[in-house]
Amino acid sequence: MCSSDVLPDDFTLSTLSKVSSELGALFSGKSIHGKSIRTGFVSDTVVANSIMSMYCKCGNFDESRKVFDEMTIRNSGSWNVLIAGYAVSGNCNFREETWEFVKQMQMDEVRPDAYTISSLLPLCDGDMGKWDYGRSSTVILMKCRNVFSWTAMINGYVENGDSDEALSLFRDMQELNNEVSLCNALIDMYSKCGSLDSARRVFEDDSLCKDAISWSSMISGYGLHGKGQEAILLYDKMLQAGIRPDMITTVGILSACGRSGLVNEGLNIYSSVINDYGIEPTLEICACIVDMLGRAGQLDRALDFIKAIPVEPGPSVWGALVSCSIIHGDLEMQELAYRFLIQLEPKNPSNYVSISNLYASSRRWDAVAEVRRMMKDKRLRKVPGCSWISINNKTHCFYVADKAHPSSTSIYNMLDDLLLTMNDAICSPHLETST
């Protein structure tokens, strides 16, 4: 890259710093630091944070502190890198200095988050002078409790001989987990039932200790209601709270971007979760990208994406392309996607019927006959649409144009009455009654 006279950008430098830290390659890390200074990217907060982290993991804490002191703009991540690095160093001389960092952090009006607390709690272990801080309300009542902070607190009580308090805290953790699960279910239920305000009220309740599922449910709720910008803002808040995205979160935020036409934002998030958080591009995630590009009318770009993905495209991916091709009336792309679906699902009659209808709409009768012959050879037939309802523990099934039910006459009469009422109310002026 350098021999080609191509200058690295902030993403390249932060990535190389991370690689150097993982390998413990201090010399390479110093080279990256020097390159960052020469290109001016050392002033970028993300780059500076990654360089600090590299020095900490390589045991060069003086250089890490020097980078920190020279930063013009610091965020919570900057403080967390330094605090975590000193906390896990194993050097007893760094303990007091770490607590001084915490005080300075608060003096700079940067609030400790879940990551900060999780880094500090091991320092309280066996240190009665700091154990009081560890058990204070600042930690016990923190809003972003996770399994790591709970475990550290319980372990701290055990190490200090307070087994009764450890058991009590463990029971509190179990009760709280039940409460969180209920709130998560409420967020999901309200969102799917159309009451986004109710879902938001549950999510924003200060008494709720949110976990990754809480954030994912609310993000998906915004997506269902076409509020992509709100979903992105909430996703950013989740990252700031120290919650890492998982596959479910990724699908939720990408779907939200797709429904709102936020293609560039969605692609940036996709790149971030793959490169920054190490999430593998699953079929579900890839289908979201195809749907997002397709909804925006970028069908050729969606096809190029399918060809480039590292996993074998499945029915969900090609199905997303089919749906978007139908929306935009691209018959050629529909046919291509249907043919791949038939290869992947040779026993699914719906694919054959759909491509047959496509050919019929284009008056390609020879192709229609060929598809029907294929269905006959494979002994496939389209399963008619079915709905059902349970009354008094008995299930009643209804198929398309089905009059086999003993009460079919009364049922159709009731449907006619409903349709007439709807017509009278001008709900749908083109709706015709059945006969």
mmCIF file of N, CA and C in Angstrom, residues 337-413:
data_model
loop_
_atom_site.group_PDB
_atom_site.id
_atom_site.type_symbol
_atom_site.label_atom_id
_atom_site.label_comp_id
_atom_site.label_asym_id
_atom_site.label_seq_id
_atom_site.Cartn_x
_atom_site.Cartn_y
_atom_site.Cartn_z
ATOM 1 N N ALA A 337 -33.906 -14.543 -10.452
ATOM 2 C CA ALA A 337 -34.014 -14.919 -9.039
ATOM 3 C C ALA A 337 -34.864 -16.171 -8.862
ATOM 4 N N TYR A 338 -35.968 -16.268 -9.619
ATOM 5 C CA TYR A 338 -36.826 -17.448 -9.517
ATOM 6 C C TYR A 338 -36.082 -18.711 -9.928
ATOM 7 N N ARG A 339 -35.242 -18.606 -10.944
ATOM 8 C CA ARG A 339 -34.507 -19.788 -11.403
ATOM 9 C C ARG A 339 -33.550 -20.292 -10.325
ATOM 10 N N PHE A 340 -32.932 -19.366 -9.604
ATOM 11 C CA PHE A 340 -32.068 -19.784 -8.496
ATOM 12 C C PHE A 340 -32.893 -20.388 -7.360
ATOM 13 N N LEU A 341 -34.080 -19.833 -7.124
ATOM 14 C CA LEU A 341 -34.947 -20.392 -6.085
ATOM 15 C C LEU A 341 -35.363 -21.815 -6.430
ATOM 16 N N ILE A 342 -35.651 -22.062 -7.705
ATOM 17 C CA ILE A 342 -36.044 -23.415 -8.131
ATOM 18 C C ILE A 342 -34.885 -24.388 -7.941
ATOM 19 N N GLN A 343 -33.654 -23.929 -8.196
ATOM 20 C CA GLN A 343 -32.489 -24.788 -7.971
ATOM 21 C C GLN A 343 -32.317 -25.119 -6.490
ATOM 22 N N LEU A 344 -32.578 -24.121 -5.638
ATOM 23 C CA LEU A 344 -32.392 -24.313 -4.198
ATOM 24 C C LEU A 344 -33.549 -25.073 -3.561
ATOM 25 N N GLU A 345 -34.761 -24.870 -4.085
ATOM 26 C CA GLU A 345 -35.960 -25.508 -3.527
ATOM 27 C C GLU A 345 -36.732 -26.227 -4.642
ATOM 28 N N PRO A 346 -36.186 -27.313 -5.157
ATOM 29 C CA PRO A 346 -36.831 -28.001 -6.290
ATOM 30 C C PRO A 346 -38.181 -28.616 -5.943
ATOM 31 N N LYS A 347 -38.492 -28.747 -4.665
ATOM 32 C CA LYS A 347 -39.760 -29.359 -4.251
ATOM 33 C C LYS A 347 -40.786 -28.322 -3.795
ATOM 34 N N ASN A 348 -40.462 -27.054 -3.932
ATOM 35 C CA ASN A 348 -41.386 -25.997 -3.508
ATOM 36 C C ASN A 348 -42.243 -25.567 -4.694
ATOM 37 N N PRO A 349 -43.525 -25.928 -4.719
ATOM 38 C CA PRO A 349 -44.368 -25.615 -5.884
ATOM 39 C C PRO A 349 -44.611 -24.121 -6.074
ATOM 40 N N SER A 350 -44.526 -23.335 -5.011
ATOM 41 C CA SER A 350 -44.797 -21.901 -5.123
ATOM 42 C C SER A 350 -43.842 -21.219 -6.099
ATOM 43 N N ASN A 351 -42.586 -21.654 -6.112
ATOM 44 C CA ASN A 351 -41.617 -21.050 -7.024
ATOM 45 C C ASN A 351 -42.002 -21.301 -8.480
ATOM 46 N N TYR A 352 -42.462 -22.526 -8.776
ATOM 47 C CA TYR A 352 -42.860 -22.864 -10.145
ATOM 48 C C TYR A 352 -44.095 -22.062 -10.558
ATOM 49 N N VAL A 353 -45.054 -21.966 -9.655
ATOM 50 C CA VAL A 353 -46.280 -21.226 -9.966
ATOM 51 C C VAL A 353 -45.964 -19.750 -10.204
ATOM 52 N N SER A 354 -45.072 -19.198 -9.383
ATOM 53 C CA SER A 354 -44.733 -17.778 -9.515
ATOM 54 C C SER A 354 -44.036 -17.487 -10.836
ATOM 55 N N ILE A 355 -43.068 -18.339 -11.215
ATOM 56 C CA ILE A 355 -42.367 -18.083 -12.478
ATOM 57 C C ILE A 355 -43.283 -18.359 -13.667
ATOM 58 N N SER A 356 -44.234 -19.298 -13.495
ATOM 59 C CA SER A 356 -45.218 -19.551 -14.550
ATOM 60 C C SER A 356 -46.102 -18.321 -14.755
ATOM 61 N N ASN A 357 -46.531 -17.707 -13.658
ATOM 62 C CA ASN A 357 -47.335 -16.485 -13.757
ATOM 63 C C ASN A 357 -46.535 -15.350 -14.397
ATOM 64 N N LEU A 358 -45.231 -15.303 -14.085
ATOM 65 C CA LEU A 358 -44.368 -14.289 -14.690
ATOM 66 C C LEU A 358 -44.323 -14.459 -16.207
ATOM 67 N N TYR A 359 -44.143 -15.717 -16.653
ATOM 68 C CA TYR A 359 -44.107 -15.985 -18.092
ATOM 69 C C TYR A 359 -45.452 -15.662 -18.743
ATOM 70 N N ALA A 360 -46.536 -15.978 -18.038
ATOM 71 C CA ALA A 360 -47.869 -15.725 -18.593
ATOM 72 C C ALA A 360 -48.110 -14.231 -18.778
ATOM 73 N N SER A 361 -47.636 -13.425 -17.812
ATOM 74 C CA SER A 361 -47.822 -11.975 -17.932
ATOM 75 C C SER A 361 -47.056 -11.407 -19.119
ATOM 76 N N SER A 362 -45.996 -12.121 -19.547
ATOM 77 C CA SER A 362 -45.216 -11.687 -20.712
ATOM 78 C C SER A 362 -45.647 -12.413 -21.985
ATOM 79 N N ARG A 363 -46.727 -13.224 -21.876
ATOM 80 C CA ARG A 363 -47.261 -13.996 -23.010
ATOM 81 C C ARG A 363 -46.230 -14.972 -23.582
ATOM 82 N N ARG A 364 -45.425 -15.510 -22.690
ATOM 83 C CA ARG A 364 -44.447 -16.531 -23.111
ATOM 84 C C ARG A 364 -45.051 -17.902 -22.832
ATOM 85 N N TRP A 365 -45.970 -18.295 -23.678
ATOM 86 C CA TRP A 365 -46.773 -19.491 -23.414
ATOM 87 C C TRP A 365 -45.940 -20.763 -23.488
ATOM 88 N N ASP A 366 -44.920 -20.794 -24.331
ATOM 89 C CA ASP A 366 -44.058 -21.981 -24.397
ATOM 90 C C ASP A 366 -43.343 -22.198 -23.060
ATOM 91 N N ALA A 367 -42.893 -21.095 -22.460
ATOM 92 C CA ALA A 367 -42.214 -21.196 -21.166
ATOM 93 C C ALA A 367 -43.187 -21.624 -20.080
ATOM 94 N N VAL A 368 -44.441 -21.139 -20.169
ATOM 95 C CA VAL A 368 -45.465 -21.557 -19.204
ATOM 96 C C VAL A 368 -45.684 -23.058 -19.294
ATOM 97 N N ALA A 369 -45.802 -23.568 -20.521
ATOM 98 C CA ALA A 369 -46.017 -25.004 -20.722
ATOM 99 C C ALA A 369 -44.843 -25.813 -20.193
ATOM 100 N N GLU A 370 -43.622 -25.287 -20.360
ATOM 101 C CA GLU A 370 -42.434 -25.990 -19.884
ATOM 102 C C GLU A 370 -42.427 -26.080 -18.356
ATOM 103 N N VAL A 371 -42.814 -24.998 -17.698
ATOM 104 C CA VAL A 371 -42.850 -25.007 -16.230
ATOM 105 C C VAL A 371 -43.904 -25.984 -15.731
ATOM 106 N N ARG A 372 -45.061 -25.990 -16.367
ATOM 107 C CA ARG A 372 -46.120 -26.912 -15.955
ATOM 108 C C ARG A 372 -45.703 -28.361 -16.174
ATOM 109 N N ARG A 373 -44.942 -28.594 -17.261
ATOM 110 C CA ARG A 373 -44.452 -29.955 -17.505
ATOM 111 C C ARG A 373 -43.481 -30.374 -16.398
ATOM 112 N N MET A 374 -42.628 -29.440 -15.982
ATOM 113 C CA MET A 374 -41.683 -29.725 -14.900
ATOM 114 C C MET A 374 -42.430 -30.060 -13.614
ATOM 115 N N MET A 375 -43.487 -29.315 -13.314
ATOM 116 C CA MET A 375 -44.269 -29.590 -12.112
ATOM 117 C C MET A 375 -44.925 -30.964 -12.190
ATOM 118 N N LYS A 376 -45.411 -31.304 -13.373
ATOM 119 C CA LYS A 376 -46.058 -32.605 -13.548
ATOM 120 C C LYS A 376 -45.052 -33.730 -13.379
ATOM 121 N N ASP A 377 -43.864 -33.570 -13.969
ATOM 122 C CA ASP A 377 -42.824 -34.597 -13.854
ATOM 123 C C ASP A 377 -42.395 -34.791 -12.403
ATOM 124 N N LYS A 378 -42.366 -33.701 -11.644
ATOM 125 C CA LYS A 378 -41.945 -33.775 -10.237
ATOM 126 C C LYS A 378 -43.115 -34.058 -9.302
ATOM 127 N N ARG A 379 -44.320 -34.198 -9.896
ATOM 128 C CA ARG A 379 -45.542 -34.460 -9.128
ATOM 129 C C ARG A 379 -45.777 -33.389 -8.061
ATOM 130 N N LEU A 380 -45.655 -32.163 -8.509
ATOM 131 C CA LEU A 380 -45.856 -31.030 -7.608
ATOM 132 C C LEU A 380 -47.190 -30.367 -7.904
ATOM 133 N N ARG A 381 -47.863 -29.917 -6.880
ATOM 134 C CA ARG A 381 -49.085 -29.151 -7.041
ATOM 135 C C ARG A 381 -49.124 -28.066 -5.970
ATOM 136 N N LYS A 382 -49.656 -26.933 -6.347
ATOM 137 C CA LYS A 382 -49.704 -25.807 -5.414
ATOM 138 C C LYS A 382 -50.699 -26.090 -4.296
ATOM 139 N N VAL A 383 -50.237 -25.950 -3.076
ATOM 140 C CA VAL A 383 -51.115 -26.127 -1.919
ATOM 141 C C VAL A 383 -52.009 -24.896 -1.816
ATOM 142 N N PRO A 384 -53.327 -25.068 -1.797
ATOM 143 C CA PRO A 384 -54.222 -23.902 -1.738
ATOM 144 C C PRO A 384 -54.053 -23.143 -0.427
ATOM 145 N N GLY A 385 -54.318 -21.837 -0.486
ATOM 146 C CA GLY A 385 -54.230 -21.007 0.707
ATOM 147 C C GLY A 385 -55.221 -21.450 1.765
ATOM 148 N N CYS A 386 -54.800 -21.393 3.017
ATOM 149 C CA CYS A 386 -55.631 -21.901 4.110
ATOM 150 C C CYS A 386 -55.574 -20.943 5.292
ATOM 151 N N SER A 387 -56.713 -20.771 5.952
ATOM 152 C CA SER A 387 -56.766 -20.036 7.215
ATOM 153 C C SER A 387 -57.586 -20.858 8.193
ATOM 154 N N TRP A 388 -57.437 -20.576 9.476
ATOM 155 C CA TRP A 388 -58.178 -21.352 10.459
ATOM 156 C C TRP A 388 -58.461 -20.513 11.699
ATOM 157 N N ILE A 389 -59.436 -20.984 12.448
ATOM 158 C CA ILE A 389 -59.814 -20.322 13.694
ATOM 159 C C ILE A 389 -60.255 -21.389 14.687
ATOM 160 N N SER A 390 -59.918 -21.186 15.956
ATOM 161 C CA SER A 390 -60.298 -22.138 17.001
ATOM 162 C C SER A 390 -61.457 -21.570 17.807
ATOM 163 N N ILE A 391 -62.546 -22.338 17.894
ATOM 164 C CA ILE A 391 -63.727 -21.952 18.666
ATOM 165 C C ILE A 391 -64.105 -23.116 19.569
ATOM 166 N N ASN A 392 -64.146 -22.848 20.870
ATOM 167 C CA ASN A 392 -64.489 -23.893 21.846
ATOM 168 C C ASN A 392 -63.595 -25.120 21.678
ATOM 169 N N ASN A 393 -62.285 -24.861 21.554
ATOM 170 C CA ASN A 393 -61.278 -25.921 21.443
ATOM 171 C C ASN A 393 -61.416 -26.764 20.175
ATOM 172 N N LYS A 394 -62.142 -26.269 19.186
ATOM 173 C CA LYS A 394 -62.263 -26.970 17.914
ATOM 174 C C LYS A 394 -61.735 -26.065 16.804
ATOM 175 N N THR A 395 -60.847 -26.620 15.965
ATOM 176 C CA THR A 395 -60.232 -25.843 14.893
ATOM 177 C C THR A 395 -61.027 -25.989 13.605
ATOM 178 N N HIS A 396 -61.383 -24.848 13.002
ATOM 179 C CA HIS A 396 -62.115 -24.822 11.738
ATOM 180 C C HIS A 396 -61.175 -24.294 10.655
ATOM 181 N N CYS A 397 -60.961 -25.092 9.597
ATOM 182 C CA CYS A 397 -60.066 -24.716 8.505
ATOM 183 C C CYS A 397 -60.863 -24.249 7.292
ATOM 184 N N PHE A 398 -60.323 -23.274 6.578
ATOM 185 C CA PHE A 398 -60.975 -22.734 5.387
ATOM 186 C C PHE A 398 -59.944 -22.610 4.273
ATOM 187 N N TYR A 399 -60.262 -23.186 3.112
ATOM 188 C CA TYR A 399 -59.388 -23.103 1.949
ATOM 189 C C TYR A 399 -59.994 -22.156 0.916
ATOM 190 N N VAL A 400 -59.184 -21.764 -0.060
ATOM 191 C CA VAL A 400 -59.654 -20.870 -1.116
ATOM 192 C C VAL A 400 -60.811 -21.519 -1.874
ATOM 193 N N ALA A 401 -61.914 -20.772 -2.019
ATOM 194 C CA ALA A 401 -63.118 -21.243 -2.734
ATOM 195 C C ALA A 401 -63.679 -22.529 -2.133
ATOM 196 N N ASP A 402 -63.459 -22.718 -0.854
ATOM 197 C CA ASP A 402 -63.907 -23.946 -0.187
ATOM 198 C C ASP A 402 -65.324 -23.761 0.359
ATOM 199 N N LYS A 403 -66.211 -24.702 0.022
ATOM 200 C CA LYS A 403 -67.582 -24.667 0.539
ATOM 201 C C LYS A 403 -67.946 -25.980 1.229
ATOM 202 N N ALA A 404 -66.898 -26.670 1.703
ATOM 203 C CA ALA A 404 -67.135 -27.966 2.335
ATOM 204 C C ALA A 404 -67.565 -27.834 3.788
ATOM 205 N N HIS A 405 -67.345 -26.671 4.390
ATOM 206 C CA HIS A 405 -67.705 -26.490 5.792
ATOM 207 C C HIS A 405 -69.229 -26.554 5.938
ATOM 208 N N PRO A 406 -69.745 -27.231 6.975
ATOM 209 C CA PRO A 406 -71.201 -27.364 7.140
ATOM 210 C C PRO A 406 -71.925 -26.026 7.293
ATOM 211 N N SER A 407 -71.210 -24.999 7.726
ATOM 212 C CA SER A 407 -71.849 -23.679 7.887
ATOM 213 C C SER A 407 -71.402 -22.703 6.799
ATOM 214 N N SER A 408 -70.969 -23.237 5.646
ATOM 215 C CA SER A 408 -70.407 -22.372 4.605
ATOM 216 C C SER A 408 -71.415 -21.335 4.109
ATOM 217 N N THR A 409 -72.699 -21.712 3.998
ATOM 218 C CA THR A 409 -73.709 -20.761 3.514
ATOM 219 C C THR A 409 -73.813 -19.554 4.441
ATOM 220 N N SER A 410 -73.874 -19.818 5.743
ATOM 221 C CA SER A 410 -73.955 -18.718 6.717
ATOM 222 C C SER A 410 -72.678 -17.878 6.711
ATOM 223 N N ILE A 411 -71.552 -18.554 6.540
ATOM 224 C CA ILE A 411 -70.264 -17.844 6.535
ATOM 225 C C ILE A 411 -70.183 -16.878 5.358
ATOM 226 N N TYR A 412 -70.556 -17.367 4.160
ATOM 227 C CA TYR A 412 -70.491 -16.509 2.972
ATOM 228 C C TYR A 412 -71.512 -15.375 3.056
ATOM 229 N N ASN A 413 -72.672 -15.644 3.638
ATOM 230 C CA ASN A 413 -73.661 -14.575 3.822
ATOM 231 C C ASN A 413 -73.119 -13.476 4.739
#
